[in-house]
GROMACS .gro file of N, CA and C in nm:
model
  492
    1MET      N    1   1.152  -0.973   1.028
    1MET     CA    2   1.258  -1.030   0.949
    1MET      C    3   1.315  -0.927   0.853
    2SER      N    4   1.230  -0.843   0.797
    2SER     CA    5   1.278  -0.743   0.701
    2SER      C    6   1.380  -0.650   0.764
    3ARG      N    7   1.355  -0.610   0.890
    3ARG     CA    8   1.448  -0.520   0.956
    3ARG      C    9   1.582  -0.588   0.980
    4ILE      N   10   1.581  -0.713   1.018
    4ILE     CA   11   1.705  -0.785   1.043
    4ILE      C   12   1.783  -0.800   0.912
    5LEU      N   13   1.714  -0.836   0.804
    5LEU     CA   14   1.781  -0.848   0.674
    5LEU      C   15   1.836  -0.713   0.628
    6SER      N   16   1.760  -0.607   0.649
    6SER     CA   17   1.806  -0.474   0.610
    6SER      C   18   1.931  -0.435   0.687
    7SER      N   19   1.935  -0.467   0.813
    7SER     CA   20   2.052  -0.437   0.895
    7SER      C   21   2.175  -0.513   0.845
    8ILE      N   22   2.156  -0.639   0.810
    8ILE     CA   23   2.268  -0.719   0.759
    8ILE      C   24   2.318  -0.660   0.628
    9LYS      N   25   2.226  -0.618   0.544
    9LYS     CA   26   2.267  -0.559   0.416
    9LYS      C   27   2.343  -0.428   0.439
   10PHE      N   28   2.292  -0.346   0.530
   10PHE     CA   29   2.354  -0.216   0.555
   10PHE      C   30   2.492  -0.232   0.618
   11HIS      N   31   2.503  -0.318   0.716
   11HIS     CA   32   2.630  -0.342   0.785
   11HIS      C   33   2.701  -0.455   0.712
   12LYS      N   34   2.781  -0.420   0.619
   12LYS     CA   35   2.840  -0.518   0.527
   12LYS      C   36   2.925  -0.625   0.596
   13ASN      N   37   2.965  -0.600   0.721
   13ASN     CA   38   3.045  -0.699   0.792
   13ASN      C   39   2.957  -0.800   0.868
   14GLN      N   40   2.825  -0.791   0.853
   14GLN     CA   41   2.734  -0.883   0.921
   14GLN      C   42   2.688  -0.991   0.825
   15SER      N   43   2.634  -1.098   0.881
   15SER     CA   44   2.582  -1.208   0.801
   15SER      C   45   2.471  -1.277   0.878
   16THR      N   46   2.400  -1.365   0.809
   16THR     CA   47   2.297  -1.442   0.877
   16THR      C   48   2.359  -1.533   0.982
   17VAL      N   49   2.481  -1.577   0.958
   17VAL     CA   50   2.552  -1.661   1.056
   17VAL      C   51   2.570  -1.582   1.186
   18MET      N   52   2.614  -1.458   1.175
   18MET     CA   53   2.631  -1.374   1.295
   18MET      C   54   2.497  -1.351   1.362
   19ALA      N   55   2.395  -1.319   1.283
   19ALA     CA   56   2.263  -1.292   1.339
   19ALA      C   57   2.211  -1.411   1.418
   20MET      N   58   2.229  -1.531   1.365
   20MET     CA   59   2.182  -1.650   1.436
   20MET      C   60   2.265  -1.676   1.561
   21GLU      N   61   2.392  -1.645   1.558
   21GLU     CA   62   2.474  -1.657   1.679
   21GLU      C   63   2.420  -1.562   1.786
   22TRP      N   64   2.390  -1.439   1.746
   22TRP     CA   65   2.336  -1.341   1.840
   22TRP      C   66   2.200  -1.385   1.894
   23ALA      N   67   2.121  -1.457   1.811
   23ALA     CA   68   1.987  -1.500   1.851
   23ALA      C   69   1.991  -1.621   1.943
   24ARG      N   70   2.102  -1.694   1.942
   24ARG     CA   71   2.111  -1.818   2.021
   24ARG      C   72   2.197  -1.806   2.146
   25THR      N   73   2.284  -1.707   2.148
   25THR     CA   74   2.376  -1.689   2.261
   25THR      C   75   2.375  -1.543   2.301
   26ASP      N   76   2.353  -1.516   2.428
   26ASP     CA   77   2.352  -1.377   2.473
   26ASP      C   78   2.487  -1.316   2.440
   27THR      N   79   2.487  -1.231   2.339
   27THR     CA   80   2.610  -1.178   2.283
   27THR      C   81   2.622  -1.030   2.316
   28PRO      N   82   2.735  -0.988   2.373
   28PRO     CA   83   2.754  -0.846   2.402
   28PRO      C   84   2.753  -0.765   2.274
   29TYR      N   85   2.718  -0.641   2.289
   29TYR     CA   86   2.704  -0.552   2.175
   29TYR      C   87   2.827  -0.469   2.151
   30GLY      N   88   2.923  -0.473   2.238
   30GLY     CA   89   3.049  -0.402   2.217
   30GLY      C   90   3.032  -0.253   2.197
   31ALA      N   91   3.108  -0.199   2.105
   31ALA     CA   92   3.110  -0.054   2.081
   31ALA      C   93   2.992  -0.008   1.997
   32ALA      N   94   2.914  -0.099   1.942
   32ALA     CA   95   2.804  -0.061   1.853
   32ALA      C   96   2.673  -0.125   1.900
   33PRO      N   97   2.613  -0.074   2.009
   33PRO     CA   98   2.496  -0.140   2.068
   33PRO      C   99   2.372  -0.144   1.980
   34VAL      N  100   2.359  -0.056   1.881
   34VAL     CA  101   2.240  -0.061   1.796
   34VAL      C  102   2.264  -0.132   1.664
   35SER      N  103   2.383  -0.186   1.645
   35SER     CA  104   2.408  -0.258   1.519
   35SER      C  105   2.474  -0.394   1.537
   36SER      N  106   2.496  -0.435   1.660
   36SER     CA  107   2.554  -0.568   1.681
   36SER      C  108   2.510  -0.625   1.815
   37GLY      N  109   2.521  -0.755   1.827
   37GLY     CA  110   2.486  -0.823   1.950
   37GLY      C  111   2.341  -0.867   1.954
   38SER      N  112   2.306  -0.939   2.058
   38SER     CA  113   2.174  -0.999   2.071
   38SER      C  114   2.058  -0.900   2.062
   39PRO      N  115   2.067  -0.779   2.117
   39PRO     CA  116   1.952  -0.688   2.106
   39PRO      C  117   1.908  -0.660   1.963
   40VAL      N  118   2.000  -0.668   1.869
   40VAL     CA  119   1.969  -0.639   1.728
   40VAL      C  120   1.872  -0.741   1.669
   41VAL      N  121   1.874  -0.863   1.719
   41VAL     CA  122   1.788  -0.969   1.664
   41VAL      C  123   1.682  -1.016   1.763
   42ASP      N  124   1.672  -0.952   1.879
   42ASP     CA  125   1.578  -0.993   1.983
   42ASP      C  126   1.490  -0.874   2.021
   43ASN      N  127   1.377  -0.859   1.951
   43ASN     CA  128   1.279  -0.754   1.983
   43ASN      C  129   1.341  -0.616   1.986
   44PHE      N  130   1.414  -0.584   1.882
   44PHE     CA  131   1.490  -0.459   1.871
   44PHE      C  132   1.402  -0.335   1.892
   45PHE      N  133   1.287  -0.328   1.825
   45PHE     CA  134   1.205  -0.207   1.835
   45PHE      C  135   1.143  -0.192   1.973
   46VAL      N  136   1.101  -0.301   2.035
   46VAL     CA  137   1.051  -0.293   2.172
   46VAL      C  138   1.163  -0.243   2.263
   47ARG      N  139   1.283  -0.293   2.243
   47ARG     CA  140   1.397  -0.250   2.323
   47ARG      C  141   1.425  -0.100   2.304
   48ILE      N  142   1.423  -0.055   2.180
   48ILE     CA  143   1.451   0.086   2.150
   48ILE      C  144   1.347   0.178   2.213
   49LEU      N  145   1.220   0.146   2.194
   49LEU     CA  146   1.114   0.234   2.244
   49LEU      C  147   1.094   0.226   2.395
   50SER      N  148   1.132   0.116   2.456
   50SER     CA  149   1.111   0.100   2.601
   50SER      C  150   1.223   0.161   2.685
   51GLY      N  151   1.333   0.197   2.623
   51GLY     CA  152   1.441   0.262   2.697
   51GLY      C  153   1.556   0.171   2.730
   52SER      N  154   1.659   0.231   2.788
   52SER     CA  155   1.785   0.159   2.810
   52SER      C  156   1.771   0.040   2.905
   53SER      N  157   1.683   0.051   3.004
   53SER     CA  158   1.670  -0.062   3.096
   53SER      C  159   1.618  -0.186   3.024
   54THR      N  160   1.537  -0.168   2.922
   54THR     CA  161   1.490  -0.280   2.841
   54THR      C  162   1.593  -0.315   2.734
   55TYR      N  163   1.651  -0.214   2.672
   55TYR     CA  164   1.744  -0.239   2.563
   55TYR      C  165   1.858  -0.331   2.606
   56PHE      N  166   1.910  -0.311   2.725
   56PHE     CA  167   2.026  -0.386   2.768
   56PHE      C  168   1.993  -0.514   2.845
   57LYS      N  169   1.869  -0.558   2.838
   57LYS     CA  170   1.832  -0.686   2.898
   57LYS      C  171   1.901  -0.799   2.822
   58PRO      N  172   1.922  -0.912   2.888
   58PRO     CA  173   1.983  -1.027   2.819
   58PRO      C  174   1.892  -1.084   2.711
   59LEU      N  175   1.948  -1.165   2.628
   59LEU     CA  176   1.876  -1.235   2.522
   59LEU      C  177   1.754  -1.306   2.580
   60GLY      N  178   1.639  -1.287   2.519
   60GLY     CA  179   1.517  -1.356   2.561
   60GLY      C  180   1.448  -1.297   2.682
   61ALA      N  181   1.496  -1.186   2.734
   61ALA     CA  182   1.441  -1.131   2.858
   61ALA      C  183   1.335  -1.022   2.837
   62VAL      N  184   1.308  -0.983   2.713
   62VAL     CA  185   1.203  -0.884   2.686
   62VAL      C  186   1.069  -0.947   2.721
   63THR      N  187   0.981  -0.868   2.784
   63THR     CA  188   0.853  -0.920   2.834
   63THR      C  189   0.733  -0.847   2.773
   64ALA      N  190   0.615  -0.898   2.803
   64ALA     CA  191   0.491  -0.832   2.762
   64ALA      C  192   0.482  -0.693   2.824
   65HIS      N  193   0.533  -0.676   2.943
   65HIS     CA  194   0.535  -0.544   3.007
   65HIS      C  195   0.619  -0.446   2.925
   66ASP      N  196   0.733  -0.492   2.875
   66ASP     CA  197   0.817  -0.408   2.789
   66ASP      C  198   0.743  -0.371   2.660
   67LEU      N  199   0.668  -0.466   2.605
   67LEU     CA  200   0.588  -0.439   2.486
   67LEU      C  201   0.487  -0.329   2.515
   68GLU      N  202   0.419  -0.337   2.627
   68GLU     CA  203   0.319  -0.235   2.662
   68GLU      C  204   0.385  -0.098   2.679
   69ALA      N  205   0.504  -0.096   2.737
   69ALA     CA  206   0.578   0.032   2.751
   69ALA      C  207   0.613   0.088   2.614
   70ALA      N  208   0.654   0.002   2.522
   70ALA     CA  209   0.688   0.047   2.386
   70ALA      C  210   0.564   0.100   2.315
   71LYS      N  211   0.451   0.033   2.332
   71LYS     CA  212   0.325   0.080   2.272
   71LYS      C  213   0.288   0.217   2.326
   72ALA      N  214   0.306   0.236   2.456
   72ALA     CA  215   0.272   0.366   2.517
   72ALA      C  216   0.358   0.477   2.458
   73VAL      N  217   0.485   0.449   2.436
   73VAL     CA  218   0.573   0.550   2.374
   73VAL      C  219   0.529   0.576   2.231
   74LEU      N  220   0.502   0.471   2.155
   74LEU     CA  221   0.458   0.487   2.016
   74LEU      C  222   0.329   0.568   2.008
   75ASN      N  223   0.242   0.551   2.104
   75ASN     CA  224   0.116   0.626   2.106
   75ASN      C  225   0.136   0.775   2.125
   76LEU      N  226   0.254   0.816   2.170
   76LEU     CA  227   0.285   0.958   2.185
   76LEU      C  228   0.327   1.023   2.054
   77PHE      N  229   0.359   0.943   1.953
   77PHE     CA  230   0.404   0.995   1.825
   77PHE      C  231   0.288   1.060   1.750
   78ASP      N  232   0.313   1.174   1.688
   78ASP     CA  233   0.214   1.241   1.605
   78ASP      C  234   0.211   1.185   1.464
   79VAL      N  235   0.319   1.121   1.423
   79VAL     CA  236   0.330   1.063   1.289
   79VAL      C  237   0.389   0.923   1.305
   80VAL      N  238   0.321   0.825   1.245
   80VAL     CA  239   0.372   0.687   1.242
   80VAL      C  240   0.357   0.639   1.098
   81LEU      N  241   0.468   0.623   1.030
   81LEU     CA  242   0.467   0.578   0.891
   81LEU      C  243   0.508   0.432   0.884
   82ILE      N  244   0.437   0.357   0.803
   82ILE     CA  245   0.470   0.218   0.779
   82ILE      C  246   0.517   0.210   0.634
   83LEU      N  247   0.639   0.165   0.612
   83LEU     CA  248   0.697   0.164   0.479
   83LEU      C  249   0.607   0.094   0.378
   84GLU      N  250   0.554  -0.022   0.415
   84GLU     CA  251   0.470  -0.098   0.323
   84GLU      C  252   0.339  -0.027   0.292
   85GLN      N  253   0.304   0.073   0.371
   85GLN     CA  254   0.180   0.149   0.352
   85GLN      C  255   0.211   0.298   0.334
   86LEU      N  256   0.327   0.326   0.280
   86LEU     CA  257   0.371   0.466   0.272
   86LEU      C  258   0.275   0.552   0.191
   87ASN      N  259   0.224   0.501   0.081
   87ASN     CA  260   0.133   0.581   0.000
   87ASN      C  261   0.008   0.621   0.079
   88GLU      N  262  -0.037   0.535   0.169
   88GLU     CA  263  -0.155   0.566   0.249
   88GLU      C  264  -0.122   0.655   0.369
   89SER      N  265  -0.004   0.638   0.427
   89SER     CA  266   0.026   0.708   0.552
   89SER      C  267   0.103   0.839   0.533
   90ILE      N  268   0.150   0.866   0.414
   90ILE     CA  269   0.230   0.987   0.393
   90ILE      C  270   0.144   1.113   0.414
   91VAL      N  271   0.013   1.098   0.406
   91VAL     CA  272  -0.078   1.209   0.430
   91VAL      C  273  -0.055   1.269   0.570
   92GLN      N  274  -0.003   1.188   0.663
   92GLN     CA  275   0.026   1.237   0.798
   92GLN      C  276   0.129   1.350   0.794
   93LEU      N  277   0.229   1.336   0.709
   93LEU     CA  278   0.334   1.439   0.700
   93LEU      C  279   0.276   1.571   0.650
   94ALA      N  280   0.184   1.562   0.556
   94ALA     CA  281   0.122   1.684   0.504
   94ALA      C  282   0.034   1.748   0.610
   95ALA      N  283  -0.046   1.668   0.680
   95ALA     CA  284  -0.141   1.722   0.777
   95ALA      C  285  -0.073   1.772   0.904
   96VAL      N  286   0.021   1.695   0.955
   96VAL     CA  287   0.081   1.728   1.084
   96VAL      C  288   0.197   1.826   1.071
   97LEU      N  289   0.281   1.805   0.969
   97LEU     CA  290   0.401   1.887   0.954
   97LEU      C  291   0.392   1.989   0.841
   98GLY      N  292   0.288   1.983   0.762
   98GLY     CA  293   0.272   2.076   0.651
   98GLY      C  294   0.356   2.041   0.530
   99TRP      N  295   0.414   1.922   0.527
   99TRP     CA  296   0.495   1.881   0.413
   99TRP      C  297   0.402   1.840   0.299
  100THR      N  298   0.425   1.895   0.182
  100THR     CA  299   0.340   1.861   0.068
  100THR      C  300   0.419   1.807  -0.050
  101THR      N  301   0.549   1.817  -0.046
  101THR     CA  302   0.632   1.767  -0.155
  101THR      C  303   0.737   1.673  -0.099
  102PHE      N  304   0.753   1.560  -0.165
  102PHE     CA  305   0.848   1.459  -0.121
  102PHE      C  306   0.931   1.417  -0.240
  103LEU      N  307   1.057   1.451  -0.241
  103LEU     CA  308   1.148   1.415  -0.351
  103LEU      C  309   1.091   1.456  -0.485
  104GLY      N  310   1.032   1.574  -0.490
  104GLY     CA  311   0.982   1.628  -0.615
  104GLY      C  312   0.846   1.579  -0.656
  105ALA      N  313   0.778   1.504  -0.571
  105ALA     CA  314   0.645   1.455  -0.604
  105ALA      C  315   0.547   1.499  -0.496
  106SER      N  316   0.421   1.502  -0.528
  106SER     CA  317   0.321   1.541  -0.429
  106SER      C  318   0.299   1.428  -0.330
  107ALA      N  319   0.245   1.463  -0.216
  107ALA     CA  320   0.218   1.362  -0.112
  107ALA      C  321   0.122   1.256  -0.163
  108ALA      N  322   0.032   1.293  -0.251
  108ALA     CA  323  -0.067   1.199  -0.301
  108ALA      C  324  -0.009   1.100  -0.401
  109SER      N  325   0.101   1.135  -0.467
  109SER     CA  326   0.149   1.050  -0.575
  109SER      C  327   0.287   0.990  -0.552
  110THR      N  328   0.344   1.008  -0.433
  110THR     CA  329   0.478   0.957  -0.408
  110THR      C  330   0.478   0.806  -0.392
  111PRO      N  331   0.539   0.733  -0.484
  111PRO     CA  332   0.547   0.587  -0.467
  111PRO      C  333   0.662   0.553  -0.372
  112HIS      N  334   0.648   0.447  -0.296
  112HIS     CA  335   0.762   0.405  -0.215
  112HIS      C  336   0.840   0.302  -0.293
  113ARG      N  337   0.967   0.296  -0.267
  113ARG     CA  338   1.054   0.202  -0.336
  113ARG      C  339   1.092   0.090  -0.240
  114VAL      N  340   1.076  -0.029  -0.287
  114VAL     CA  341   1.115  -0.145  -0.208
  114VAL      C  342   1.233  -0.209  -0.278
  115TYR      N  343   1.340  -0.233  -0.204
  115TYR     CA  344   1.455  -0.296  -0.265
  115TYR      C  345   1.464  -0.440  -0.219
  116LYS      N  346   1.522  -0.523  -0.302
  116LYS     CA  347   1.541  -0.663  -0.267
  116LYS      C  348   1.682  -0.681  -0.215
  117ILE      N  349   1.696  -0.772  -0.122
  117ILE     CA  350   1.825  -0.799  -0.062
  117ILE      C  351   1.881  -0.925  -0.127
  118TYR      N  352   2.000  -0.914  -0.182
  118TYR     CA  353   2.062  -1.025  -0.251
  118TYR      C  354   2.187  -1.071  -0.178
  119GLY      N  355   2.229  -1.192  -0.209
  119GLY     CA  356   2.355  -1.241  -0.157
  119GLY      C  357   2.338  -1.352  -0.056
  120ALA      N  358   2.434  -1.442  -0.055
  120ALA     CA  359   2.429  -1.556   0.035
  120ALA      C  360   2.435  -1.514   0.180
  121ARG      N  361   2.507  -1.406   0.209
  121ARG     CA  362   2.520  -1.365   0.349
  121ARG      C  363   2.389  -1.314   0.407
  122THR      N  364   2.288  -1.295   0.323
  122THR     CA  365   2.159  -1.245   0.371
  122THR      C  366   2.046  -1.345   0.353
  123ARG      N  367   2.078  -1.472   0.341
  123ARG     CA  368   1.974  -1.574   0.326
  123ARG      C  369   1.960  -1.656   0.454
  124PHE      N  370   1.839  -1.656   0.507
  124PHE     CA  371   1.807  -1.740   0.622
  124PHE      C  372   1.737  -1.865   0.573
  125THR      N  373   1.757  -1.976   0.643
  125THR     CA  374   1.682  -2.097   0.614
  125THR      C  375   1.542  -2.083   0.673
  126ALA      N  376   1.452  -2.170   0.632
  126ALA     CA  377   1.316  -2.168   0.685
  126ALA      C  378   1.316  -2.188   0.837
  127SER      N  379   1.400  -2.276   0.887
  127SER     CA  380   1.404  -2.299   1.032
  127SER      C  381   1.463  -2.177   1.105
  128GLN      N  382   1.558  -2.109   1.046
  128GLN     CA  383   1.613  -1.988   1.107
  128GLN      C  384   1.506  -1.878   1.111
  129ILE      N  385   1.430  -1.867   1.006
  129ILE     CA  386   1.322  -1.768   1.003
  129ILE      C  387   1.221  -1.797   1.113
  130ARG      N  388   1.183  -1.925   1.128
  130ARG     CA  389   1.090  -1.962   1.236
  130ARG      C  390   1.148  -1.926   1.372
  131GLU      N  391   1.275  -1.956   1.391
  131GLU     CA  392   1.341  -1.926   1.519
  131GLU      C  393   1.340  -1.777   1.549
  132LEU      N  394   1.373  -1.697   1.449
  132LEU     CA  395   1.374  -1.551   1.469
  132LEU      C  396   1.232  -1.497   1.490
  133ARG      N  397   1.135  -1.551   1.420
  133ARG     CA  398   0.997  -1.507   1.438
  133ARG      C  399   0.950  -1.537   1.581
  134GLU      N  400   0.984  -1.654   1.633
  134GLU     CA  401   0.947  -1.689   1.771
  134GLU      C  402   1.018  -1.598   1.871
  135LEU      N  403   1.144  -1.570   1.847
  135LEU     CA  404   1.220  -1.483   1.937
  135LEU      C  405   1.163  -1.341   1.938
  136ASN      N  406   1.113  -1.296   1.824
  136ASN     CA  407   1.068  -1.158   1.808
  136ASN      C  408   0.917  -1.142   1.819
  137VAL      N  409   0.855  -1.221   1.902
  137VAL     CA  410   0.711  -1.216   1.918
  137VAL      C  411   0.664  -1.077   1.962
  138TYR      N  412   0.737  -1.010   2.046
  138TYR     CA  413   0.694  -0.878   2.093
  138TYR      C  414   0.716  -0.771   1.986
  139ASP      N  415   0.820  -0.781   1.907
  139ASP     CA  416   0.838  -0.688   1.796
  139ASP      C  417   0.727  -0.705   1.693
  140ARG      N  418   0.686  -0.829   1.668
  140ARG     CA  419   0.577  -0.851   1.573
  140ARG      C  420   0.448  -0.790   1.625
  141ALA      N  421   0.423  -0.801   1.755
  141ALA     CA  422   0.303  -0.740   1.815
  141ALA      C  423   0.312  -0.588   1.809
  142LEU      N  424   0.431  -0.534   1.831
  142LEU     CA  425   0.449  -0.390   1.823
  142LEU      C  426   0.426  -0.340   1.680
  143TYR      N  427   0.472  -0.416   1.582
  143TYR     CA  428   0.450  -0.380   1.442
  143TYR      C  429   0.300  -0.377   1.412
  144ASP      N  430   0.227  -0.476   1.459
  144ASP     CA  431   0.081  -0.477   1.439
  144ASP      C  432   0.018  -0.353   1.502
  145HIS      N  433   0.063  -0.318   1.621
  145HIS     CA  434   0.012  -0.199   1.688
  145HIS      C  435   0.048  -0.073   1.608
  146ALA      N  436   0.170  -0.066   1.557
  146ALA     CA  437   0.213   0.049   1.479
  146ALA      C  438   0.129   0.064   1.352
  147ARG      N  439   0.096  -0.047   1.289
  147ARG     CA  440   0.011  -0.041   1.169
  147ARG      C  441  -0.126   0.016   1.204
  148LEU      N  442  -0.183  -0.027   1.316
  148LEU     CA  443  -0.312   0.027   1.359
  148LEU      C  444  -0.301   0.176   1.391
  149ARG      N  445  -0.197   0.212   1.464
  149ARG     CA  446  -0.175   0.353   1.500
  149ARG      C  447  -0.157   0.438   1.375
  150SER      N  448  -0.080   0.390   1.280
  150SER     CA  449  -0.060   0.462   1.155
  150SER      C  450  -0.193   0.481   1.082
  151GLY      N  451  -0.274   0.377   1.079
  151GLY     CA  452  -0.405   0.387   1.015
  151GLY      C  453  -0.494   0.491   1.082
  152GLU      N  454  -0.492   0.493   1.216
  152GLU     CA  455  -0.569   0.592   1.291
  152GLU      C  456  -0.522   0.733   1.259
  153LEU      N  457  -0.391   0.753   1.262
  153LEU     CA  458  -0.336   0.886   1.236
  153LEU      C  459  -0.361   0.930   1.092
  154SER      N  460  -0.352   0.837   0.998
  154SER     CA  461  -0.380   0.870   0.858
  154SER      C  462  -0.526   0.910   0.840
  155ALA      N  463  -0.617   0.837   0.906
  155ALA     CA  464  -0.760   0.871   0.898
  155ALA      C  465  -0.785   1.009   0.956
  156ARG      N  466  -0.721   1.039   1.069
  156ARG     CA  467  -0.735   1.173   1.128
  156ARG      C  468  -0.683   1.280   1.034
  157ALA      N  469  -0.570   1.253   0.972
  157ALA     CA  470  -0.511   1.351   0.881
  157ALA      C  471  -0.603   1.375   0.762
  158ARG      N  472  -0.659   1.269   0.706
  158ARG     CA  473  -0.749   1.283   0.591
  158ARG      C  474  -0.877   1.358   0.628
  159SER      N  475  -0.921   1.343   0.753
  159SER     CA  476  -1.047   1.408   0.796
  159SER      C  477  -1.025   1.549   0.847
  160GLY      N  478  -0.899   1.592   0.853
  160GLY     CA  479  -0.871   1.728   0.900
  160GLY      C  480  -0.850   1.739   1.050
  161GLN      N  481  -0.849   1.626   1.120
  161GLN     CA  482  -0.825   1.625   1.264
  161GLN      C  483  -0.675   1.606   1.285
  162PHE      N  484  -0.601   1.714   1.293
  162PHE     CA  485  -0.455   1.707   1.295
  162PHE      C  486  -0.397   1.668   1.429
  163ALA      N  487  -0.469   1.690   1.537
  163ALA     CA  488  -0.415   1.658   1.668
  163ALA      C  489  -0.408   1.507   1.683
  164ALA      N  490  -0.292   1.461   1.727
  164ALA     CA  491  -0.274   1.316   1.743
  164ALA      C  492  -0.339   1.268   1.870
   0.00000   0.00000   0.00000
């Protein structure tokens, strides 16, 4: 849900009304395939990581097989950062890429900033949230996998095992 809300906030011409239309009706993505249409609200990250054949599937057509393909791609990453766990996972950047300073702060002390999304155009009802959560079951599973992968990579980085 956070990613969908963030997208609506970033793309000022979008709204929760549009997002729900995209979630209920297979909607073409037009000239902006990564910022409009059904793929944006239907397992977006699984679609992105699984490739174009998955990305351009119709609404509701993403499968468990696509999820497994996305997990396999994510497992190839040397660094996986989770915004909500940035303070814990930023150690990966230092260990893998040699980055030790982030916006003028050390890797150990860099706080992450969380912004709140305001405005009527970015408010979903409880039933809309349930609907989107059900539609995005594979993205939620991929997020859980990414959190585990990030934890593994962070532990390796802290222990000096830099190879992913």
